[in-house]
Short mmCIF file of the C-alpha atoms (twelve columns), coordinates in Angstrom:
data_MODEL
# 
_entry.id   MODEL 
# 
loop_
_atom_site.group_PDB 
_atom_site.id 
_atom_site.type_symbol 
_atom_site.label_atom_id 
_atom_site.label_alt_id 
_atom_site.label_comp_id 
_atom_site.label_asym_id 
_atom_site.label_seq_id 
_atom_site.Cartn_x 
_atom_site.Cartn_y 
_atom_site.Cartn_z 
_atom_site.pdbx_PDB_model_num 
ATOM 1   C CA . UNK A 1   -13.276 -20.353 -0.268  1 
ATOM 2   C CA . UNK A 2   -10.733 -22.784 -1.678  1 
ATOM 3   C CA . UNK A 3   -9.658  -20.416 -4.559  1 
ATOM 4   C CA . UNK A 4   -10.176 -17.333 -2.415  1 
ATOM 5   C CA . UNK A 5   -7.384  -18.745 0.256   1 
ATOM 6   C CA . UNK A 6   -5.028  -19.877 -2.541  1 
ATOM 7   C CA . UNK A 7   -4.925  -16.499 -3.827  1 
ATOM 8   C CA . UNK A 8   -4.345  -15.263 -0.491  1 
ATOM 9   C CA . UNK A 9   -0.653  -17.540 0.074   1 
ATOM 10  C CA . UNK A 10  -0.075  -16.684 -3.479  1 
ATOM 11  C CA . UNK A 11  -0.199  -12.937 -3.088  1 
ATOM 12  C CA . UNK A 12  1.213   -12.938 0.732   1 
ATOM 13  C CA . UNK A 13  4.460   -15.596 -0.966  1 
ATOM 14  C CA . UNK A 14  5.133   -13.090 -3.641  1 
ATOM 15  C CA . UNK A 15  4.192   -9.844  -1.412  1 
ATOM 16  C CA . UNK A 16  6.536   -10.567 1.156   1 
ATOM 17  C CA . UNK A 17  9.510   -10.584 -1.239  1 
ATOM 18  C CA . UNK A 18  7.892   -7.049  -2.230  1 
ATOM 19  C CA . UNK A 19  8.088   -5.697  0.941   1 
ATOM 20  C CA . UNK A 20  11.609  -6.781  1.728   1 
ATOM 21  C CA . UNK A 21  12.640  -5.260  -2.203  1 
ATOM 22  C CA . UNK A 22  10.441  -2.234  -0.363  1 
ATOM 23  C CA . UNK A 23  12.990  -2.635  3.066   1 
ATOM 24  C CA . UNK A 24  15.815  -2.183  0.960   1 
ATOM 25  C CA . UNK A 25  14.633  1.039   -0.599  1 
ATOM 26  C CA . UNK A 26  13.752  2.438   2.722   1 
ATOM 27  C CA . UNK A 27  16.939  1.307   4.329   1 
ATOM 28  C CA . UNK A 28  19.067  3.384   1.751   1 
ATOM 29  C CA . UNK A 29  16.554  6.294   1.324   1 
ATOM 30  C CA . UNK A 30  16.495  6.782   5.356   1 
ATOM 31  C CA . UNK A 31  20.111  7.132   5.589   1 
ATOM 32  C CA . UNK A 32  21.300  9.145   2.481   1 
ATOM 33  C CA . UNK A 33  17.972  9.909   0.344   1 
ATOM 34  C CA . UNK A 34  18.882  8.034   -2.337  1 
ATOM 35  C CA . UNK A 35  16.105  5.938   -4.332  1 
ATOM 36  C CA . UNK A 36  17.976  3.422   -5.155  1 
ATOM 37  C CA . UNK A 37  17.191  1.720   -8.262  1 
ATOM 38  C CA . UNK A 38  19.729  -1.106  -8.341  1 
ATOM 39  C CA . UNK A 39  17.693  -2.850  -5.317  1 
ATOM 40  C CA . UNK A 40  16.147  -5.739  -7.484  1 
ATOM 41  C CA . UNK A 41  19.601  -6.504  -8.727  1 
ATOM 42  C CA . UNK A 42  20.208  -7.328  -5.289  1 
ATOM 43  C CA . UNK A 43  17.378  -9.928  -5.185  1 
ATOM 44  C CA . UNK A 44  18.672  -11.142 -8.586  1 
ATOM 45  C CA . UNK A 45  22.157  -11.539 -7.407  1 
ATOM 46  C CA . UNK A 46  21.387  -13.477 -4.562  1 
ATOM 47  C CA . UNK A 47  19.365  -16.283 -6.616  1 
ATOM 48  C CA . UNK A 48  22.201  -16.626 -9.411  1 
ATOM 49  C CA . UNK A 49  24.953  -16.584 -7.247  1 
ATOM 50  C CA . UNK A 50  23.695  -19.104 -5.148  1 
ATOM 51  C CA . UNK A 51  22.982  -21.334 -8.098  1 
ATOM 52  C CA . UNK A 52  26.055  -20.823 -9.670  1 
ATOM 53  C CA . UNK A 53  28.298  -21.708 -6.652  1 
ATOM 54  C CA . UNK A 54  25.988  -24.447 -5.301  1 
ATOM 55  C CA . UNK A 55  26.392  -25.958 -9.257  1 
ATOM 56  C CA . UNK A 56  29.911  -26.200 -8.312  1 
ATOM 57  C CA . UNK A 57  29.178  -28.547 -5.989  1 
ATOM 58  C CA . UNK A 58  28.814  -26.670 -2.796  1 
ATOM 59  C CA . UNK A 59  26.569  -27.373 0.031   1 
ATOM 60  C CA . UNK A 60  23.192  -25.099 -0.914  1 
ATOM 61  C CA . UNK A 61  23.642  -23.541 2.912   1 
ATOM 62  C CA . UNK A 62  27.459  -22.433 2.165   1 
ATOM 63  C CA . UNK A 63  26.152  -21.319 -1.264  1 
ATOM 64  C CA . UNK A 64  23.567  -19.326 0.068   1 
ATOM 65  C CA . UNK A 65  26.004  -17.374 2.731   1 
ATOM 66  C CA . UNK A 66  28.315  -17.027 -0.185  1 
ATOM 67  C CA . UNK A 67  25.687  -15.037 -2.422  1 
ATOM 68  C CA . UNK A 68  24.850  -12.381 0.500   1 
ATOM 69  C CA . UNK A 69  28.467  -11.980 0.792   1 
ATOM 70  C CA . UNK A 70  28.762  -11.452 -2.733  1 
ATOM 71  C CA . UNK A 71  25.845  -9.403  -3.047  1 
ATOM 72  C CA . UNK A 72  26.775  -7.350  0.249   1 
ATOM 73  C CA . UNK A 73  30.341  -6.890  -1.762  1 
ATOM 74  C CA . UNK A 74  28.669  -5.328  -4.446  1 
ATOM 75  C CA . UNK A 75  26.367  -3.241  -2.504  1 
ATOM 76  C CA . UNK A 76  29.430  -1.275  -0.454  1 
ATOM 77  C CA . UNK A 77  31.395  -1.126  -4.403  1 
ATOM 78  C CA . UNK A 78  27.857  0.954   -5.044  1 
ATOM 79  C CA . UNK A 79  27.732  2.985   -2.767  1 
ATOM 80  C CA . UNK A 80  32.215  3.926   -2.559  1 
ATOM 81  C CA . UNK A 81  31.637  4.087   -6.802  1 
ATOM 82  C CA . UNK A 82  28.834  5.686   -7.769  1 
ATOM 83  C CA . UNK A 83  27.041  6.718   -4.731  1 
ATOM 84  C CA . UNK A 84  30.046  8.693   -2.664  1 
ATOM 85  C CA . UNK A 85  31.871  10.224  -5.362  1 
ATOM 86  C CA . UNK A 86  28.256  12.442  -6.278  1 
ATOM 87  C CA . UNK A 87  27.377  13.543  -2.434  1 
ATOM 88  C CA . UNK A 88  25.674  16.290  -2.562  1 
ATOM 89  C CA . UNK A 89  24.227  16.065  -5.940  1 
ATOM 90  C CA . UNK A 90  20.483  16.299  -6.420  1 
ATOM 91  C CA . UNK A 91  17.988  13.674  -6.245  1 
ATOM 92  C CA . UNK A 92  17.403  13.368  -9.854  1 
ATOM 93  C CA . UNK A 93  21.279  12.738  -10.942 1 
ATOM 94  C CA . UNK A 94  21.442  10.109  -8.087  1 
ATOM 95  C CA . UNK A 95  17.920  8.773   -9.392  1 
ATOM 96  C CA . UNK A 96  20.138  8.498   -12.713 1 
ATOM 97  C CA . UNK A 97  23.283  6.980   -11.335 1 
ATOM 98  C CA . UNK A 98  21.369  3.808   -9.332  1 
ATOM 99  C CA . UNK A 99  19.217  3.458   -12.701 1 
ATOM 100 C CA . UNK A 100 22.746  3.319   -14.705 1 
ATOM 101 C CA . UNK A 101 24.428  0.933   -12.112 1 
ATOM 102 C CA . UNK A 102 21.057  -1.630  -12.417 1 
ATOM 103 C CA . UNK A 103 22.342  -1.571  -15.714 1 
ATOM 104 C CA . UNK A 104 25.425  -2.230  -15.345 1 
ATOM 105 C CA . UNK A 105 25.241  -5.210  -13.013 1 
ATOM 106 C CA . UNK A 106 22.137  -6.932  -15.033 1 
ATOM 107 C CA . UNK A 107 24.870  -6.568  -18.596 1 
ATOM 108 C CA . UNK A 108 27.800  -8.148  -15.817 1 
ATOM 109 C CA . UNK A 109 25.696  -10.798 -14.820 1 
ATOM 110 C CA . UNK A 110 24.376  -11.709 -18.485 1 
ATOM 111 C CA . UNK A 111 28.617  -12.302 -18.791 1 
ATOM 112 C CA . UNK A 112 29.441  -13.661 -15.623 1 
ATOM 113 C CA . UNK A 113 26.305  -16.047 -15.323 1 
ATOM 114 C CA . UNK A 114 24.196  -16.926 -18.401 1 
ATOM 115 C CA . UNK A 115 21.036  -16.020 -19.667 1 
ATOM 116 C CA . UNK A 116 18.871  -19.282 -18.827 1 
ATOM 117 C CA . UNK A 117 16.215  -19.345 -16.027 1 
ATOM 118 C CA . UNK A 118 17.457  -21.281 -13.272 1 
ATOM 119 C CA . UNK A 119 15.922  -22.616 -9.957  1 
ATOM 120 C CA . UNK A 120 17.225  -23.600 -6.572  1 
ATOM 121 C CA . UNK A 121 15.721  -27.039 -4.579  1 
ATOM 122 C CA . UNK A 122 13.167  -26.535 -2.520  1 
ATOM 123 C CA . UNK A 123 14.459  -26.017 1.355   1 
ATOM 124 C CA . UNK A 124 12.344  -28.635 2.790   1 
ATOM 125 C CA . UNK A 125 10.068  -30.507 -0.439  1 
ATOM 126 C CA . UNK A 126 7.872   -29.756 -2.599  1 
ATOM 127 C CA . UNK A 127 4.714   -32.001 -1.356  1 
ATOM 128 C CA . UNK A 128 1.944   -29.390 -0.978  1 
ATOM 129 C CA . UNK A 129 0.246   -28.785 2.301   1 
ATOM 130 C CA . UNK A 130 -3.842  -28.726 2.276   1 
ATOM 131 C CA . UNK A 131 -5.372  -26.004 4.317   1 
ATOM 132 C CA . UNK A 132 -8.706  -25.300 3.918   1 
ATOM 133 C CA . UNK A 133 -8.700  -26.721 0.066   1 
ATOM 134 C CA . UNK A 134 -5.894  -24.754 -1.097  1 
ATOM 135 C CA . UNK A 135 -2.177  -25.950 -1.719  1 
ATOM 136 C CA . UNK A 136 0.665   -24.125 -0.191  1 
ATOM 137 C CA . UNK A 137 3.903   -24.940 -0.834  1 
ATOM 138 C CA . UNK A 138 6.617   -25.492 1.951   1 
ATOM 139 C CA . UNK A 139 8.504   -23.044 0.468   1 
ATOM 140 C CA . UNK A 140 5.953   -20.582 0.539   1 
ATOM 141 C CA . UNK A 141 6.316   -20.981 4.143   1 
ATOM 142 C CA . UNK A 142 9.849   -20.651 3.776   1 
ATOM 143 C CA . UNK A 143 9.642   -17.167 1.875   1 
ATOM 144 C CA . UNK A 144 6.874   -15.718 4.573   1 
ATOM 145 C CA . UNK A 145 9.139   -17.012 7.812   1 
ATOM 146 C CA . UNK A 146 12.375  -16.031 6.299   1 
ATOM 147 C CA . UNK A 147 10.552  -11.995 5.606   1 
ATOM 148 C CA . UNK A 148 9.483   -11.897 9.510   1 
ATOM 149 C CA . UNK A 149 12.613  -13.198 11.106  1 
ATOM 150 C CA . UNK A 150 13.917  -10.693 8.764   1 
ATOM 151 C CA . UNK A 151 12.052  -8.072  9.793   1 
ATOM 152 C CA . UNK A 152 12.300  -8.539  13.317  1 
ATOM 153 C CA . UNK A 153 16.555  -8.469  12.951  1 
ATOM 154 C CA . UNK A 154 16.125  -5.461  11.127  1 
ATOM 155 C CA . UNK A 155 14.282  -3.827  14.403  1 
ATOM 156 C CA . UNK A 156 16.368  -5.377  16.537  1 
ATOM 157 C CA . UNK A 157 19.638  -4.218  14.240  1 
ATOM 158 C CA . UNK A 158 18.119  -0.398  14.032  1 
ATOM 159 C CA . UNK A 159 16.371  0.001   17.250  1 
ATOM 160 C CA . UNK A 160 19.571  -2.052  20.309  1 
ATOM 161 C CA . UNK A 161 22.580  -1.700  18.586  1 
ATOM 162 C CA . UNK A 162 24.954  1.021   18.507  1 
ATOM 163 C CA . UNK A 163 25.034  0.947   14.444  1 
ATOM 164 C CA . UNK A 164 21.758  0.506   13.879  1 
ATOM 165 C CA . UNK A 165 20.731  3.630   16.389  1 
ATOM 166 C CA . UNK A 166 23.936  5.510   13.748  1 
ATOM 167 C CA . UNK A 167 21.300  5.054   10.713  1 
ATOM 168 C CA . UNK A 168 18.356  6.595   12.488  1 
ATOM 169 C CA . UNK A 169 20.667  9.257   14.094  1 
ATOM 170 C CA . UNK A 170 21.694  9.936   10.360  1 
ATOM 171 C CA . UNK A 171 18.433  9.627   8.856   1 
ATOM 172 C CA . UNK A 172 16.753  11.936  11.173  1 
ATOM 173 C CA . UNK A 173 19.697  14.973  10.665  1 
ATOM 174 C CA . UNK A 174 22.732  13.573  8.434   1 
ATOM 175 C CA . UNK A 175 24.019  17.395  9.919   1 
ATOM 176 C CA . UNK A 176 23.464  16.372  13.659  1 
ATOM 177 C CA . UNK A 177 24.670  13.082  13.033  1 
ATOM 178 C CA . UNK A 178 28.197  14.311  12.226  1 
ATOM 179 C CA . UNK A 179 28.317  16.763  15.143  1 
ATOM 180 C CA . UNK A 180 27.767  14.165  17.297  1 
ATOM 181 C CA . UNK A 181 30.605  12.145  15.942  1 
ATOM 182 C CA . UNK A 182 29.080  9.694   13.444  1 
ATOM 183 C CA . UNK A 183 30.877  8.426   10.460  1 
ATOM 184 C CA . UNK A 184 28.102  9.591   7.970   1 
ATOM 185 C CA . UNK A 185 29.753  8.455   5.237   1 
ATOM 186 C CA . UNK A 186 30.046  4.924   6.745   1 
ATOM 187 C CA . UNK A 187 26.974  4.614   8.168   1 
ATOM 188 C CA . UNK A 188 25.286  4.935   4.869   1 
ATOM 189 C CA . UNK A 189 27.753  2.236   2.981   1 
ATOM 190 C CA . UNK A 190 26.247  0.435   5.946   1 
ATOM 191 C CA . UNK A 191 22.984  0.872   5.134   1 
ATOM 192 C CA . UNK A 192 23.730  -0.115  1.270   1 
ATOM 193 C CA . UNK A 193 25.377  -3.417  2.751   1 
ATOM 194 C CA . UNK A 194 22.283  -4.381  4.740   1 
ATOM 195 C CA . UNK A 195 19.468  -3.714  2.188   1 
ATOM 196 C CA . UNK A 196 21.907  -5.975  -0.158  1 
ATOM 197 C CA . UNK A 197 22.322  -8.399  2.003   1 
ATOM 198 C CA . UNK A 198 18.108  -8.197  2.592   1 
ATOM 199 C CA . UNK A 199 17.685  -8.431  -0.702  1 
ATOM 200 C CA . UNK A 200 20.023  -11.419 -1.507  1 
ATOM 201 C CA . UNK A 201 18.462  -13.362 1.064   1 
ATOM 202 C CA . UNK A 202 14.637  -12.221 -0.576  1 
ATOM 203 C CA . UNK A 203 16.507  -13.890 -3.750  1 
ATOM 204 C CA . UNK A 204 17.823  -17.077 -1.962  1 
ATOM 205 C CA . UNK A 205 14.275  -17.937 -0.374  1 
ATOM 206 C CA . UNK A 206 11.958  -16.769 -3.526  1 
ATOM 207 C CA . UNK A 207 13.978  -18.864 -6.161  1 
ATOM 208 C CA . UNK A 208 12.861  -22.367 -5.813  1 
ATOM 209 C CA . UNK A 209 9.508   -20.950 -6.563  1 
ATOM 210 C CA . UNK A 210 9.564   -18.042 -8.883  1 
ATOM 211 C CA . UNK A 211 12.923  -18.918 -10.541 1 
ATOM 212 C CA . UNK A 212 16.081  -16.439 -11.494 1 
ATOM 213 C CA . UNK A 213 17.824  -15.214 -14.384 1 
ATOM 214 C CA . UNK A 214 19.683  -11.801 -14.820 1 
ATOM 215 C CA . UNK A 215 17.153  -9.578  -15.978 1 
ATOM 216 C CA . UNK A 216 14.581  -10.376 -12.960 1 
ATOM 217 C CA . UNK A 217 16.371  -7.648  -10.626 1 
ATOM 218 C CA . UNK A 218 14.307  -4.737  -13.110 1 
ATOM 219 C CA . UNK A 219 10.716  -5.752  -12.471 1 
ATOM 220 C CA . UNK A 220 11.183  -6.607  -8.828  1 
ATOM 221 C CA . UNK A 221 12.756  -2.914  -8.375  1 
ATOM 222 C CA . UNK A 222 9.876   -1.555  -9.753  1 
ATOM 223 C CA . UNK A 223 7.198   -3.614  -7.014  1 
ATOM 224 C CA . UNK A 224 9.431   -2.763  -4.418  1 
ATOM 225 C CA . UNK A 225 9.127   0.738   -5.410  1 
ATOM 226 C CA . UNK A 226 5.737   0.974   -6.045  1 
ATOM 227 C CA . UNK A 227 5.353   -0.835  -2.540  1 
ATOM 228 C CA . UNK A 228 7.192   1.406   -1.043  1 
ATOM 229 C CA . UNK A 229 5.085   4.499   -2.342  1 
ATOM 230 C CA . UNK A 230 2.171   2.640   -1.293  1 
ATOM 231 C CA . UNK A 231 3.238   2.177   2.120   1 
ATOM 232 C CA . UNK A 232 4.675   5.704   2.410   1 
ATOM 233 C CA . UNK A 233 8.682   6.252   1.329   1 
ATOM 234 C CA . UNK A 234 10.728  6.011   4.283   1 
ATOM 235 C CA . UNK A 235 8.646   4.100   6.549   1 
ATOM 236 C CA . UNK A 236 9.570   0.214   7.540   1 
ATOM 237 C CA . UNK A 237 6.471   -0.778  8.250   1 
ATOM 238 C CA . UNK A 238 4.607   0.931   5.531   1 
ATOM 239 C CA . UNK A 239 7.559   -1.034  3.170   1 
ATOM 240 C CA . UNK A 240 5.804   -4.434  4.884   1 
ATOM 241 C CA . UNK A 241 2.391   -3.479  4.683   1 
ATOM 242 C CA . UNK A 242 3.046   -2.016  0.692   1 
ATOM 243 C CA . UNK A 243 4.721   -4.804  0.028   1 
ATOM 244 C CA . UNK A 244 2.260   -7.683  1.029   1 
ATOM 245 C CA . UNK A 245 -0.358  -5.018  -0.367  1 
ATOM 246 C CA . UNK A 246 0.664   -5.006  -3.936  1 
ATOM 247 C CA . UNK A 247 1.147   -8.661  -3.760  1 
ATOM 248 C CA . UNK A 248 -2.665  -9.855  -2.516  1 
ATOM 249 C CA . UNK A 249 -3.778  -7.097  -5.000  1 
ATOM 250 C CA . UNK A 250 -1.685  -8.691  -7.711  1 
ATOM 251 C CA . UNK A 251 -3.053  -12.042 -6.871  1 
ATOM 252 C CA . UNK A 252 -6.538  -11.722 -6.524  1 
ATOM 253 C CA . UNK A 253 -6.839  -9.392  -9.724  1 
ATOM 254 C CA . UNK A 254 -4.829  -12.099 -12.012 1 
ATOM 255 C CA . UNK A 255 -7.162  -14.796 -10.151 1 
ATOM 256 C CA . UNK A 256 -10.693 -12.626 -10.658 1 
ATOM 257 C CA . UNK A 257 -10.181 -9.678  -13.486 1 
ATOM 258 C CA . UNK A 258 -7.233  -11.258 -15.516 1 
ATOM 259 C CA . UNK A 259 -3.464  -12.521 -15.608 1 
ATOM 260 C CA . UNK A 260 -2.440  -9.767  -18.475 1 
ATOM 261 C CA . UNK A 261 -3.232  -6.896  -16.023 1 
ATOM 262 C CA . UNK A 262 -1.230  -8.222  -13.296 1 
ATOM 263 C CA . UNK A 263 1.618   -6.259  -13.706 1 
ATOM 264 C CA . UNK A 264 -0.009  -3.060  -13.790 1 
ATOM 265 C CA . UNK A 265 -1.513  -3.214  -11.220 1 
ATOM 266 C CA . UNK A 266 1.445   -2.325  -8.902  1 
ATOM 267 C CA . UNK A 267 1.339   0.788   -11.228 1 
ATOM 268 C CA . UNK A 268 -2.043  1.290   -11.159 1 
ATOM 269 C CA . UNK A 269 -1.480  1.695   -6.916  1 
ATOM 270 C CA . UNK A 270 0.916   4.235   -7.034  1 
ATOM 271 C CA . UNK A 271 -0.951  6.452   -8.969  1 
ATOM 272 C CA . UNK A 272 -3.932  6.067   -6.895  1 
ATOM 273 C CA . UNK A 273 -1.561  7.058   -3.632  1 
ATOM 274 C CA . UNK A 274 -0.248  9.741   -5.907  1 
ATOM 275 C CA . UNK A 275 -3.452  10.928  -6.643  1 
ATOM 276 C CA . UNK A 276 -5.528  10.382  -2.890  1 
ATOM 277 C CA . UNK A 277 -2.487  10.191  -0.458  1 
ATOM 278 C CA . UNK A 278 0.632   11.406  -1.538  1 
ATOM 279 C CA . UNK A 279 2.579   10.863  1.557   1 
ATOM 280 C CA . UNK A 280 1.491   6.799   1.514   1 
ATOM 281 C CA . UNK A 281 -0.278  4.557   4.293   1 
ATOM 282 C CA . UNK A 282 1.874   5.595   6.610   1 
ATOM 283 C CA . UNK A 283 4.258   8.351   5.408   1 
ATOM 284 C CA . UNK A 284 4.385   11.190  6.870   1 
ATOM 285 C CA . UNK A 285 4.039   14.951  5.121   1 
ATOM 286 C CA . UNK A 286 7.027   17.050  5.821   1 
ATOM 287 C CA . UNK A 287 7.965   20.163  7.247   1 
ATOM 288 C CA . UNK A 288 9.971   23.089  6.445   1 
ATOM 289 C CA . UNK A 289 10.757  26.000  8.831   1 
ATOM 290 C CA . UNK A 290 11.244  29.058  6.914   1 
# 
């Protein structure tokens, strides 16, 4: 039971940075259909920023709002640079662009960083806390906390506020949306600013455990977009549920099968929802009046 409930924190720690890599990707796609590829550079931006201006002596908290500022400063330079200027292009080409801007920024921050691993302190220790036999780091804590406050901004953002109610006008009819009034064109830079911003913060919390360097922005991409799949493109909570998902299924197959398969088996699940459920857990199939 010991080993069964330490693979459990394990894969709920690391799935619940999934799911909010997933958030970001269903954020964007909502409001302007883009599958945006450049949402683990996000995550990766927010870790090395922080450690680079908290190693300049900075407070870690001041650090940390620093990075999502940064990393919400890149996310509307995205969107105005490479995202806006191809509206109306097709899905593949804007595919291509995000793909070419991960790119980018993971080259930028080789230069503007380094290319060492680096790792923040611990928020609050790192003396382990028994529960039922198995270790779980304060941190941990930290990283599954930090997702569900998170998450419940993100409702409260999308479903009370004038903005948020914008991105679900826009992502139900962009064309309706603009009738009405609404700054499309804003309204989706929004929506790039708040899934960078989620996705620096996913960075800040996950570091002191997993550790950062520029190139980890490409594999988390990848998890978030296979939990996304899994929990059906476009749907928030299907982004959560994916997310924490592909994490216990990571866990528990590096723990019981072996640790060379864990990677692929984010892979693995999106061809299985591919194959059995297209639409994901909780996606739904669309519809087109002809």
């Amino acid at each position: 039971m010991a080993e069964f409930l330490q693979f459990a924190f394990s894969g709920l720690t690391v799935g619940a940075v999934y799911a909010l890599v997933a958030l970001g990707f269903t954020l964007i796609y909502n409001a302007s259909d883009v599958v945006n590829f450049a949402q683990g550079e996000f995550v990766m931006i927010g870790g090395m920023a922080t450690v680079a201006i908290a190693s300049a002596g900075v407070p870690l908290p001041v650090a940390a709002v620093a990075a999502i500022v940064v990393a919400i400063a890149v996310g509307l330079l995205l969107h105005r640079l490479a995202i806006e200027p191809a509206r109306g292009a097709d899905a593949v080409t804007l595919i291509i662009i995000t793909i070419g801007a991960s790119i980018f920024l993971r080259s930028a921050a080789s230069f503007v960083f380094d290319k060492q691993f680096h790792t923040l302190p611990p928020f609050t220790g790192d003396t382990p806390i028994i529960f039922g036999g198995a270790a779980i780091l304060p941190q941990s804590l930290w990283v599954l906390g930090g997702g569900m406050v998170i998450v419940v901004c993100l409702w409260v953002f999308l479903s009370k506020t004038l903005l948020g109610k914008a991105i679900l006008a826009t992502a139900a009819n962009r064309l309706a949306a603009k009738l009405v009034g609404i700054n499309t064109s804003y309204v989706v830079g929004l929506s790039f600013a708040v899934s960078a911003a989620i996705g620096a913060l996913a960075g800040i919390l996950v570091t002191p455990i997993t550790l950062t360097r520029y190139d980890v922005g490409t594999l988390l991409a990848l998890k978030g977009f296979a939990a996304a799949m899994v929990g059906g493109m476009g749907s928030p909570i299907g982004a959560i549920v994916g997310g924490l998902l592909i994490g216990l299924l990571e866990a528990f197959g590096a723990g019981y099968i072996s640790s060379d398969y864990k990677d692929a088996i984010a892979f693995l699940a999106i061809l299985a929802v591919l194959f059995f459920m297209p639409t994901g857990l909780f996606g739904r199939a669309s519809v087109e009046r002809v």
